[in-house]
Coordinates of C-alpha atoms and ligand atoms in Angstrom, one line a residue:
M1 CA 158.1 5.8 130.8
H2 CA 161.6 7.7 130.8
Q3 CA 162.7 8.4 134.2
N4 CA 166.0 8.0 134.7
V5 CA 167.2 11.6 134.9
K6 CA 170.0 13.0 136.1
L7 CA 170.9 16.4 135.8
T8 CA 174.0 18.4 136.7
F9 CA 174.5 22.0 136.4
L10 CA 178.2 23.2 134.4
G11 CA 178.1 27.2 134.7
T12 CA 175.2 28.8 136.4
G13 CA 176.6 32.6 136.4
T14 CA 175.3 34.9 134.2
S15 CA 177.4 36.1 130.9
Q16 CA 180.1 37.3 132.9
G17 CA 180.2 34.5 134.7
V18 CA 180.8 35.5 138.9
P19 CA 183.0 36.7 139.7
I20 CA 182.7 39.4 136.8
I21 CA 186.4 40.5 136.4
G22 CA 188.1 43.5 138.4
C23 CA 184.9 43.6 140.7
A24 CA 186.2 43.8 144.4
C25 CA 182.0 43.0 146.0
P26 CA 181.8 40.6 148.9
V27 CA 180.6 37.9 146.7
C28 CA 183.1 38.5 143.9
R29 CA 185.7 38.7 146.3
S30 CA 183.5 35.5 148.6
T31 CA 185.7 32.0 149.2
D32 CA 183.1 29.8 148.9
P33 CA 183.3 27.5 145.8
R34 CA 179.7 27.7 144.7
D35 CA 179.7 31.8 144.6
K36 CA 181.9 31.0 141.3
R37 CA 179.2 31.2 138.7
L38 CA 180.3 29.9 135.0
R39 CA 178.4 30.7 132.7
A40 CA 175.0 28.6 132.2
S41 CA 175.3 25.0 131.4
V42 CA 173.6 21.8 132.2
F43 CA 174.7 18.4 131.5
V44 CA 171.3 15.6 131.5
E45 CA 171.9 11.9 131.4
Y46 CA 169.2 10.5 130.0
D47 CA 167.9 6.3 129.7
G48 CA 171.9 6.3 129.4
L49 CA 172.6 8.9 126.8
S50 CA 174.4 12.3 127.7
I51 CA 173.0 15.3 126.7
L52 CA 174.3 19.2 127.2
V53 CA 172.6 22.1 127.0
D54 CA 173.9 24.7 126.0
A55 CA 177.9 24.9 124.9
G56 CA 179.6 28.9 126.8
P57 CA 182.8 30.1 126.7
D58 CA 183.3 28.0 129.7
F59 CA 182.8 24.5 127.7
R60 CA 185.3 23.1 128.1
M61 CA 186.8 24.2 131.4
Q62 CA 183.3 22.5 132.3
M63 CA 184.3 19.3 130.2
L64 CA 187.2 18.8 132.3
N65 CA 185.8 19.8 135.5
L66 CA 183.5 16.6 135.7
G67 CA 185.7 14.4 133.3
I68 CA 182.7 14.4 130.4
S69 CA 184.2 12.6 126.9
H70 CA 181.5 11.7 125.6
L71 CA 178.8 13.5 124.3
D72 CA 175.4 11.5 121.9
A73 CA 173.4 15.3 121.8
I74 CA 174.4 19.2 122.4
L75 CA 171.0 21.5 122.8
L76 CA 171.2 25.6 122.8
T77 CA 168.8 27.0 123.9
H78 CA 169.0 30.6 122.2
N79 CA 172.3 32.0 120.0
H80 CA 174.0 34.5 122.8
K81 CA 177.6 33.8 123.6
D82 CA 178.0 32.7 126.8
H83 CA 175.3 29.9 125.3
T84 CA 177.8 29.1 122.1
G85 CA 181.1 30.8 122.3
G86 CA 182.4 27.1 123.0
L87 CA 180.8 25.2 120.0
D88 CA 185.0 25.4 118.6
D89 CA 186.2 23.4 121.5
V90 CA 184.5 20.3 120.5
R91 CA 187.3 20.3 118.1
A92 CA 187.8 17.6 121.0
L93 CA 185.3 15.0 121.0
N94 CA 185.1 14.7 117.6
Y95 CA 188.7 13.8 117.6
I96 CA 187.9 10.9 120.9
D97 CA 184.3 10.0 118.9
R98 CA 185.0 9.7 115.4
R99 CA 182.0 11.8 115.1
A100 CA 180.5 15.2 114.1
A101 CA 179.0 16.9 117.2
E102 CA 175.1 16.2 117.3
I103 CA 174.1 20.1 117.2
Y104 CA 170.1 20.0 117.7
C105 CA 168.5 24.0 117.6
E106 CA 165.7 26.1 115.9
R107 CA 166.7 27.3 111.8
N108 CA 166.7 30.9 113.4
V109 CA 170.0 29.5 115.5
L110 CA 171.6 27.8 112.8
D111 CA 170.7 31.2 110.5
E112 CA 173.2 32.9 112.7
L113 CA 176.3 30.5 113.4
I114 CA 176.6 30.3 110.1
Q115 CA 177.6 34.0 110.1
E116 CA 179.8 33.0 113.3
Y117 CA 180.9 30.1 112.5
P118 CA 181.9 30.9 109.1
Y119 CA 184.7 28.3 108.9
V120 CA 183.1 26.1 110.3
F121 CA 180.5 25.9 107.0
A122 CA 183.2 26.3 104.3
F123 CA 183.4 24.8 101.2
P124 CA 185.9 22.8 100.9
R125 CA 186.8 21.9 104.3
Y126 CA 189.6 23.3 106.4
P127 CA 191.0 20.3 108.0
G128 CA 191.1 20.3 111.3
A129 CA 187.6 22.4 111.8
P130 CA 184.9 21.3 113.4
E131 CA 182.7 19.0 112.9
W132 CA 179.0 19.6 113.7
H133 CA 175.9 17.4 112.5
L134 CA 172.8 19.9 112.9
H135 CA 169.1 18.8 113.2
V136 CA 166.3 22.2 113.1
I137 CA 164.3 21.9 116.2
D138 CA 160.9 23.8 116.9
E139 CA 158.4 23.4 119.9
R140 CA 158.2 19.9 119.3
S141 CA 158.8 16.9 121.5
F142 CA 162.1 14.9 119.1
L143 CA 164.4 12.3 119.6
V144 CA 168.3 12.7 121.0
Y145 CA 169.7 8.9 119.4
P146 CA 172.6 7.5 120.8
D147 CA 176.1 7.2 119.6
S148 CA 174.9 5.9 115.6
E149 CA 178.3 3.1 114.6
E150 CA 177.2 3.9 111.4
R151 CA 179.0 6.5 110.2
T152 CA 182.7 6.6 111.5
L153 CA 185.2 9.9 111.6
V154 CA 187.7 9.2 109.8
W155 CA 191.0 11.6 110.0
M156 CA 193.0 12.0 107.0
H157 CA 196.5 13.9 106.5
N158 CA 196.1 17.3 104.3
V159 CA 192.3 16.7 104.3
G160 CA 190.7 16.3 107.0
Y161 CA 188.5 13.9 108.6
H162 CA 185.8 11.9 106.3
Y163 CA 183.1 9.7 107.2
R164 CA 183.6 5.6 106.4
M165 CA 180.3 4.6 105.7
P166 CA 179.4 1.1 106.8
D167 CA 179.7 -0.6 103.6
G168 CA 184.1 1.2 103.7
R169 CA 183.3 4.3 101.6
L170 CA 185.3 6.8 102.1
I171 CA 183.2 10.6 101.5
P172 CA 183.8 13.8 102.5
T173 CA 182.1 15.6 105.5
C174 CA 179.9 17.6 103.5
R175 CA 180.1 18.4 100.5
S176 CA 177.2 21.1 100.9
L177 CA 175.3 23.2 103.6
E178 CA 172.7 20.4 103.7
D179 CA 174.8 17.5 104.1
M180 CA 175.2 19.1 107.3
I181 CA 171.8 19.7 108.5
D182 CA 169.1 17.6 110.1
R183 CA 165.7 18.1 110.7
A184 CA 165.3 16.6 113.6
D185 CA 162.9 14.1 113.9
L186 CA 159.8 14.7 115.5
A187 CA 158.2 12.1 118.5
E188 CA 154.5 11.8 117.2
E189 CA 155.6 11.1 113.7
A190 CA 159.3 9.2 115.2
K191 CA 158.2 5.2 115.1
G192 CA 161.7 4.2 116.7
D193 CA 164.1 2.5 114.7
G194 CA 165.0 0.2 118.0
R195 CA 166.9 2.2 119.1
N196 CA 167.0 3.9 122.2
A197 CA 166.1 7.4 121.7
V198 CA 165.1 10.1 124.7
P199 CA 162.0 12.1 123.6
V200 CA 163.0 15.7 124.9
L201 CA 159.9 18.4 125.1
P202 CA 160.8 22.0 124.3
I203 CA 160.0 25.1 126.1
R204 CA 158.9 28.4 124.2
G205 CA 159.8 31.7 126.2
F206 CA 161.6 34.4 125.5
H207 CA 164.0 36.8 126.1
D208 CA 162.4 40.1 125.3
H209 CA 162.1 40.0 122.0
L210 CA 164.2 36.9 121.5
P211 CA 162.4 32.9 120.4
V212 CA 164.2 31.5 123.5
L213 CA 163.2 26.5 124.1
G214 CA 163.7 25.5 127.4
F215 CA 164.2 22.2 127.7
R216 CA 161.7 19.1 129.7
F217 CA 164.0 16.0 129.8
G218 CA 161.3 12.9 132.1
D219 CA 160.3 15.2 134.9
I220 CA 162.9 17.6 135.0
A221 CA 162.6 20.5 133.3
Y222 CA 165.8 23.5 132.4
I223 CA 164.2 26.8 131.8
T224 CA 167.0 30.3 131.0
D225 CA 167.6 33.4 129.4
M226 CA 163.3 34.1 129.4
N227 CA 161.9 37.3 130.5
R228 CA 158.6 35.6 130.1
L229 CA 156.8 32.3 129.2
P230 CA 153.3 32.0 127.1
E231 CA 150.0 30.7 128.2
S232 CA 150.4 27.7 125.5
E233 CA 153.4 26.6 127.6
F234 CA 152.5 25.6 131.3
D235 CA 151.1 22.7 130.2
K236 CA 153.9 21.6 129.2
L237 CA 155.3 22.1 133.0
R238 CA 153.3 19.8 135.0
D239 CA 153.9 17.3 137.8
L240 CA 157.6 18.3 137.8
K241 CA 159.9 16.3 140.4
H242 CA 162.5 19.8 139.3
I243 CA 161.9 23.4 137.3
T244 CA 165.2 25.3 137.3
I245 CA 164.1 29.5 136.5
N246 CA 166.5 32.0 135.4
T247 CA 166.8 34.9 137.6
V248 CA 169.7 38.0 137.0
A249 CA 168.4 40.7 140.0
Y250 CA 165.8 41.4 142.0
N251 CA 165.1 44.4 139.5
K252 CA 162.8 44.1 136.5
H253 CA 165.1 43.5 134.0
H254 CA 164.2 43.7 130.3
S255 CA 165.4 39.9 129.3
Y256 CA 165.7 38.3 132.3
F257 CA 163.3 37.4 135.0
S258 CA 163.3 39.3 137.6
L259 CA 163.4 37.3 141.7
D260 CA 159.8 38.2 142.6
E261 CA 158.8 37.2 139.1
A262 CA 161.0 34.1 139.0
L263 CA 159.3 33.5 142.4
A264 CA 155.9 34.0 141.2
L265 CA 157.1 31.4 138.2
A266 CA 157.9 29.1 140.8
D267 CA 154.9 29.5 142.6
R268 CA 152.5 28.6 139.6
I269 CA 154.8 26.0 138.3
G270 CA 154.3 24.8 141.2
A271 CA 157.3 22.0 140.5
R272 CA 158.6 20.2 144.5
H273 CA 161.9 22.0 143.2
T274 CA 162.4 25.2 141.8
W275 CA 166.7 25.6 141.7
L276 CA 167.0 29.0 140.8
T277 CA 170.2 29.9 137.1
H278 CA 171.5 32.5 135.7
L279 CA 172.7 34.1 138.6
S280 CA 174.8 37.7 139.1
H281 CA 176.8 39.3 141.4
T282 CA 174.2 41.7 142.3
F283 CA 172.4 38.4 144.8
P284 CA 174.3 38.3 147.9
R285 CA 176.6 35.2 149.2
H286 CA 175.1 31.8 148.4
E287 CA 174.9 31.0 152.0
Q288 CA 173.3 34.1 153.4
F289 CA 170.6 34.4 148.7
C290 CA 169.6 30.2 150.7
E291 CA 168.3 31.7 153.6
D292 CA 166.9 34.5 151.6
L293 CA 164.9 32.3 149.7
R294 CA 163.6 30.1 152.8
A295 CA 162.0 33.4 154.7
L296 CA 161.1 35.0 151.4
C297 CA 159.0 31.9 150.4
R298 CA 157.5 31.6 154.1
E299 CA 156.7 35.2 153.7
R300 CA 154.5 34.2 150.6
R301 CA 153.7 30.6 150.8
I302 CA 155.5 29.6 147.8
H303 CA 154.7 26.4 146.7
S304 CA 157.5 24.9 145.5
D305 CA 161.5 24.6 147.9
V306 CA 163.1 27.4 146.2
Q307 CA 167.1 26.9 146.7
P308 CA 170.3 28.8 144.0
A309 CA 171.5 26.2 142.6
Y310 CA 174.9 26.0 142.0
D311 CA 178.3 24.9 139.5
G312 CA 178.1 21.3 141.0
L313 CA 175.1 20.9 141.9
I314 CA 173.1 17.3 141.2
I315 CA 169.8 16.7 140.6
E316 CA 167.2 14.0 139.5
Ligands
LIG1 ZN1 173.1 33.9 129.4
LIG2 ZN1 181.3 41.1 141.8

């Protein structure tokens, strides 16, 4: 049983972040650090593995703020720029770790990344382009493996990265798209090869008509950018200590849960703690928002302790 999970919020803001460029509202002008919200992302330490969920435009600052210099995996919830716009910056980790970034996403996300980052997928390789190793996932649980020492990235001047194989051979990192993509091992099928892999359970949801994934790590689940969670997924959300749910405003929205919908969901799922994320400046300042939520939850008898998350918050 995997129990050792710690989650750090790297960003809890909506797609534009908070403050918003040019806005002079009280939230955007607040001096409370908890009202400064980078784009939504979390860092999960899970039985010794370092897992990032989403790499938006603030990825670089988020790595620097927390002093992160190693990731075993980057999981993508969906392909919107506030969640994938920072993927070029994994170059720094390629250099430190001497390995490609291990990126887990759905096939539709991968197809769009190929359009949006053509230079990453171009052959022959441009020296210095980010090194990605992609794993295609779906709603089924999958395993994340720790650093493999089988293949080390070696920088070769004017040529770019090559892999050093266990027998000492140097081979180009990719000769075709197929070289860059793996099917993630499905937990049911994976026998495990002695390495300390951790299981991740994806949660299917919808962001308007766009399918997105949330993820469950042990007794912590992270859901963002959804406005609908199909009935089939509630079984995956039992007995949680913590859940994160997105909400962007009080009013009904076509692609995000409204606050009412998020509270109803928190009540139904009944995790001990519910943390709200992807927050916009339409909610009050952090302290006021905490107070408003306490009153609302008392009044509606919500079966969970609901609070707004903030950048830097750690839960375990
Ligand atoms: Zn988003
Ligand atoms: Zn504002």
